[in-house]
């Protein structure tokens, strides 16, 4: 007997991939996409899987780059999005970029031609009706307002549509701990803290003045009209704070009080930049209060003016735009189901991943999970050592606690090596010394080799249907 249909709401990167995964396993799908009946602020066409901005899927290096690894995992798992991207590739050096129109049209065609998928063009403007017993909601960062409001009411969260204030995130091993030190302000331990939870980067007056000048002269992102939303006073971009007065930052996120420089105990810093642990592994730290809308091209240069961050590697740069995402670590279970209503599963950027490739990957996982559930099979999450597992771990078990009342600390994120468990220590060949660069490469190779071996084990030998 044919299984009952699963409903997928939203035909973007995640929804299209989820529908394909379900149908590839013999599960019928009804895909609900609101365009062209209702438009979003950013989409321009009626095509499924439209790329709203850049046409790049970023690096295709599966050995040295986390998103390149995710590409490879998607390919091995029979992803529609990746197979169409590969066929519509345009020259872009080491990146995988696509002909955006050809790409979206080909995804739309593959979905329309699949005998088990039917597409309805309608807005789902409230919680899906009770008779839809298995639903994947993949409505993205621009989820329509009525549906967002219904989800907000159901989850009891204060907000769902956020003005996405993003502070940069730094890889711990790129911070110079000969300059910075661990300490919480006034050594307060608080609930779950140790009294030494923050990394502190000191600045003298000259360094502070130079930094403020750089912020004031830095070019800001040109925003779309729909992004013109008022700033929350609690999370002003740092360059806006600097505009309000040269001393504002020193009395705000860069205040030096309650801290003693471990390396120079007698010297009082003029200002201090603090970083807070961002993931359970302790491999990533975010710059506290450093949300910014400075252009990406200049951010790294300005932040590397901070002593101890001269060689900082950024897992994510700062940004500020409208976004809609769940507080997933609190609200979703390990297979992306809403704890409060398990017939609803979420996928794509609304879960708190970020990027085209990550959204497609979470769509793939949601599709596989929903198919297994429908077919009465075991629902198995991918190993934490894979890129799939790393991104799923960020979503379902990401950073929850926050010491700032009224704010939550879970933020959307691209896949990056900081989300993977560290590999086994490198075994050095006797008499051979590796440079720092070679060590970094060897570490990344160890992570990606382990990931693909573990992925193959997870995928087993289940045959997957390739797109035409
Ligand atoms: C302005 C902007 C620019 C971005 N630029 C980039 C970039 O350059 N590179 C990058 O990697 N990522 C970018 N992103 C982030 C993100 O990767 C993309 O938004 C990505 O498309 C998310 O995939 P998704 O499937 O979750 O959502 P989407 O691709 O947005 O798909 C969601 C779909 O759901 C539909 N929908 C919404 N509400 C409803 C409803 N109630 N009923 C039925 N259908 C509905 C929408 O019409 C849409 O087709 C950008 C995001 C934004 C907002």
mmCIF file of N, CA, C and O in Angstrom, residues 6-48:
data_model
loop_
_atom_site.group_PDB
_atom_site.id
_atom_site.type_symbol
_atom_site.label_atom_id
_atom_site.label_comp_id
_atom_site.label_asym_id
_atom_site.label_seq_id
_atom_site.Cartn_x
_atom_site.Cartn_y
_atom_site.Cartn_z
ATOM 1 N N UNK A 6 3.333 13.189 2.848
ATOM 2 C CA UNK A 6 3.903 14.143 3.804
ATOM 3 C C UNK A 6 3.770 15.530 3.158
ATOM 4 O O UNK A 6 3.994 15.684 1.952
ATOM 5 N N UNK A 7 3.393 16.528 3.948
ATOM 6 C CA UNK A 7 3.263 17.893 3.431
ATOM 7 C C UNK A 7 4.555 18.658 3.687
ATOM 8 O O UNK A 7 5.080 18.632 4.804
ATOM 9 N N UNK A 8 5.040 19.339 2.663
ATOM 10 C CA UNK A 8 6.211 20.200 2.825
ATOM 11 C C UNK A 8 5.752 21.629 2.541
ATOM 12 O O UNK A 8 5.154 21.898 1.495
ATOM 13 N N UNK A 9 5.997 22.524 3.480
ATOM 14 C CA UNK A 9 5.568 23.916 3.321
ATOM 15 C C UNK A 9 6.807 24.761 3.001
ATOM 16 O O UNK A 9 7.740 24.844 3.813
ATOM 17 N N UNK A 10 6.827 25.384 1.813
ATOM 18 C CA UNK A 10 7.969 26.192 1.380
ATOM 19 C C UNK A 10 8.814 25.427 0.381
ATOM 20 O O UNK A 10 9.336 24.353 0.699
ATOM 21 N N UNK A 11 8.927 25.990 -0.826
ATOM 22 C CA UNK A 11 9.695 25.318 -1.881
ATOM 23 C C UNK A 11 10.995 26.047 -2.161
ATOM 24 O O UNK A 11 11.332 26.360 -3.296
ATOM 25 N N UNK A 12 11.765 26.333 -1.113
ATOM 26 C CA UNK A 12 13.087 26.948 -1.276
ATOM 27 C C UNK A 12 14.142 25.851 -1.362
ATOM 28 O O UNK A 12 13.870 24.719 -1.789
ATOM 29 N N UNK A 13 15.364 26.193 -0.910
ATOM 30 C CA UNK A 13 16.455 25.223 -0.946
ATOM 31 C C UNK A 13 16.125 24.006 -0.086
ATOM 32 O O UNK A 13 16.288 22.864 -0.507
ATOM 33 N N UNK A 14 15.639 24.256 1.113
ATOM 34 C CA UNK A 14 15.394 23.162 2.060
ATOM 35 C C UNK A 14 14.144 22.365 1.675
ATOM 36 O O UNK A 14 14.168 21.126 1.682
ATOM 37 N N UNK A 15 13.048 23.061 1.350
ATOM 38 C CA UNK A 15 11.790 22.375 1.053
ATOM 39 C C UNK A 15 11.905 21.513 -0.193
ATOM 40 O O UNK A 15 11.400 20.384 -0.229
ATOM 41 N N UNK A 16 12.592 22.028 -1.224
ATOM 42 C CA UNK A 16 12.746 21.253 -2.466
ATOM 43 C C UNK A 16 13.556 19.986 -2.179
ATOM 44 O O UNK A 16 13.223 18.897 -2.657
ATOM 45 N N UNK A 17 14.645 20.152 -1.404
ATOM 46 C CA UNK A 17 15.484 18.982 -1.087
ATOM 47 C C UNK A 17 14.713 17.966 -0.245
ATOM 48 O O UNK A 17 14.791 16.753 -0.482
ATOM 49 N N UNK A 18 13.956 18.459 0.735
ATOM 50 C CA UNK A 18 13.196 17.553 1.606
ATOM 51 C C UNK A 18 12.177 16.773 0.780
ATOM 52 O O UNK A 18 12.028 15.546 0.932
ATOM 53 N N UNK A 19 11.481 17.473 -0.139
ATOM 54 C CA UNK A 19 10.474 16.808 -0.974
ATOM 55 C C UNK A 19 11.133 15.722 -1.819
ATOM 56 O O UNK A 19 10.618 14.604 -1.948
ATOM 57 N N UNK A 20 12.299 16.042 -2.383
ATOM 58 C CA UNK A 20 13.006 15.084 -3.236
ATOM 59 C C UNK A 20 13.414 13.832 -2.445
ATOM 60 O O UNK A 20 13.267 12.699 -2.902
ATOM 61 N N UNK A 21 13.931 14.051 -1.237
ATOM 62 C CA UNK A 21 14.364 12.911 -0.414
ATOM 63 C C UNK A 21 13.192 11.992 -0.068
ATOM 64 O O UNK A 21 13.312 10.772 -0.095
ATOM 65 N N UNK A 22 12.064 12.600 0.262
ATOM 66 C CA UNK A 22 10.869 11.810 0.588
ATOM 67 C C UNK A 22 10.423 11.004 -0.632
ATOM 68 O O UNK A 22 10.230 9.782 -0.551
ATOM 69 N N UNK A 23 10.283 11.691 -1.761
ATOM 70 C CA UNK A 23 9.775 11.029 -2.969
ATOM 71 C C UNK A 23 10.744 9.946 -3.434
ATOM 72 O O UNK A 23 10.323 8.884 -3.911
ATOM 73 N N UNK A 24 12.067 10.198 -3.261
ATOM 74 C CA UNK A 24 13.063 9.202 -3.663
ATOM 75 C C UNK A 24 12.920 7.907 -2.877
ATOM 76 O O UNK A 24 13.389 6.856 -3.305
ATOM 77 N N UNK A 25 12.311 7.999 -1.712
ATOM 78 C CA UNK A 25 12.098 6.803 -0.889
ATOM 79 C C UNK A 25 10.688 6.252 -1.035
ATOM 80 O O UNK A 25 10.250 5.441 -0.216
ATOM 81 N N UNK A 26 9.948 6.747 -2.000
ATOM 82 C CA UNK A 26 8.618 6.204 -2.276
ATOM 83 C C UNK A 26 7.504 6.835 -1.457
ATOM 84 O O UNK A 26 6.383 6.322 -1.418
ATOM 85 N N UNK A 27 7.808 7.955 -0.784
ATOM 86 C CA UNK A 27 6.773 8.611 0.037
ATOM 87 C C UNK A 27 6.186 9.791 -0.768
ATOM 88 O O UNK A 27 6.925 10.694 -1.160
ATOM 89 N N UNK A 28 4.863 9.802 -1.014
ATOM 90 C CA UNK A 28 4.271 10.921 -1.763
ATOM 91 C C UNK A 28 4.384 12.232 -0.985
ATOM 92 O O UNK A 28 4.394 12.235 0.251
ATOM 93 N N UNK A 29 4.482 13.332 -1.734
ATOM 94 C CA UNK A 29 4.686 14.649 -1.124
ATOM 95 C C UNK A 29 3.706 15.654 -1.725
ATOM 96 O O UNK A 29 3.487 15.664 -2.936
ATOM 97 N N UNK A 30 3.128 16.489 -0.861
ATOM 98 C CA UNK A 30 2.409 17.672 -1.356
ATOM 99 C C UNK A 30 3.233 18.879 -0.916
ATOM 100 O O UNK A 30 3.440 19.101 0.286
ATOM 101 N N UNK A 31 3.763 19.600 -1.897
ATOM 102 C CA UNK A 31 4.637 20.744 -1.618
ATOM 103 C C UNK A 31 3.830 22.032 -1.778
ATOM 104 O O UNK A 31 3.272 22.289 -2.844
ATOM 105 N N UNK A 32 3.773 22.835 -0.706
ATOM 106 C CA UNK A 32 2.997 24.084 -0.724
ATOM 107 C C UNK A 32 3.967 25.257 -0.826
ATOM 108 O O UNK A 32 4.759 25.478 0.085
ATOM 109 N N UNK A 33 3.918 25.978 -1.936
ATOM 110 C CA UNK A 33 4.792 27.144 -2.114
ATOM 111 C C UNK A 33 3.904 28.356 -2.387
ATOM 112 O O UNK A 33 3.074 28.329 -3.276
ATOM 113 N N UNK A 34 4.126 29.446 -1.642
ATOM 114 C CA UNK A 34 3.197 30.582 -1.743
ATOM 115 C C UNK A 34 3.443 31.486 -2.951
ATOM 116 O O UNK A 34 2.548 32.215 -3.371
ATOM 117 N N UNK A 35 4.683 31.478 -3.494
ATOM 118 C CA UNK A 35 4.903 32.313 -4.663
ATOM 119 C C UNK A 35 4.259 31.676 -5.890
ATOM 120 O O UNK A 35 4.258 30.440 -5.977
ATOM 121 N N UNK A 36 3.671 32.305 -6.849
ATOM 122 C CA UNK A 36 3.559 33.753 -6.978
ATOM 123 C C UNK A 36 2.319 34.361 -6.308
ATOM 124 O O UNK A 36 2.126 35.560 -6.392
ATOM 125 N N UNK A 37 1.513 33.527 -5.625
ATOM 126 C CA UNK A 37 0.284 34.059 -5.021
ATOM 127 C C UNK A 37 0.644 35.155 -4.024
ATOM 128 O O UNK A 37 0.036 36.217 -3.986
ATOM 129 N N UNK A 38 1.666 34.860 -3.190
ATOM 130 C CA UNK A 38 2.177 35.861 -2.258
ATOM 131 C C UNK A 38 3.694 35.906 -2.403
ATOM 132 O O UNK A 38 4.341 34.861 -2.478
ATOM 133 N N UNK A 39 4.241 37.097 -2.452
ATOM 134 C CA UNK A 39 5.684 37.241 -2.682
ATOM 135 C C UNK A 39 6.423 37.467 -1.366
ATOM 136 O O UNK A 39 5.813 37.808 -0.366
ATOM 137 N N UNK A 40 7.745 37.300 -1.400
ATOM 138 C CA UNK A 40 8.560 37.704 -0.241
ATOM 139 C C UNK A 40 9.254 39.018 -0.608
ATOM 140 O O UNK A 40 9.195 39.455 -1.754
ATOM 141 N N UNK A 41 9.960 39.592 0.340
ATOM 142 C CA UNK A 41 10.653 40.864 0.077
ATOM 143 C C UNK A 41 11.890 40.674 -0.796
ATOM 144 O O UNK A 41 12.402 41.648 -1.346
ATOM 145 N N UNK A 42 12.386 39.444 -0.900
ATOM 146 C CA UNK A 42 13.662 39.259 -1.603
ATOM 147 C C UNK A 42 13.556 38.397 -2.861
ATOM 148 O O UNK A 42 14.342 38.582 -3.786
ATOM 149 N N UNK A 43 12.621 37.450 -2.927
ATOM 150 C CA UNK A 43 12.536 36.582 -4.109
ATOM 151 C C UNK A 43 12.043 37.381 -5.311
ATOM 152 O O UNK A 43 11.187 38.253 -5.176
ATOM 153 N N UNK A 44 12.571 37.040 -6.493
ATOM 154 C CA UNK A 44 12.217 37.776 -7.721
ATOM 155 C C UNK A 44 11.390 36.943 -8.688
ATOM 156 O O UNK A 44 10.804 37.483 -9.616
ATOM 157 N N UNK A 45 11.386 35.618 -8.540
ATOM 158 C CA UNK A 45 10.769 34.741 -9.554
ATOM 159 C C UNK A 45 9.749 33.808 -8.893
ATOM 160 O O UNK A 45 9.564 33.832 -7.675
ATOM 161 N N UNK A 46 9.148 32.946 -9.728
ATOM 162 C CA UNK A 46 8.222 31.933 -9.208
ATOM 163 C C UNK A 46 8.927 30.582 -9.036
ATOM 164 O O UNK A 46 8.303 29.602 -8.644
ATOM 165 N N UNK A 47 10.211 30.515 -9.398
ATOM 166 C CA UNK A 47 10.911 29.223 -9.389
ATOM 167 C C UNK A 47 11.126 28.704 -7.983
ATOM 168 O O UNK A 47 11.284 29.485 -7.031
ATOM 169 N N UNK A 48 11.181 27.391 -7.882
ATOM 170 C CA UNK A 48 11.567 26.769 -6.611
ATOM 171 C C UNK A 48 13.069 26.961 -6.427
ATOM 172 O O UNK A 48 13.801 27.178 -7.390
#
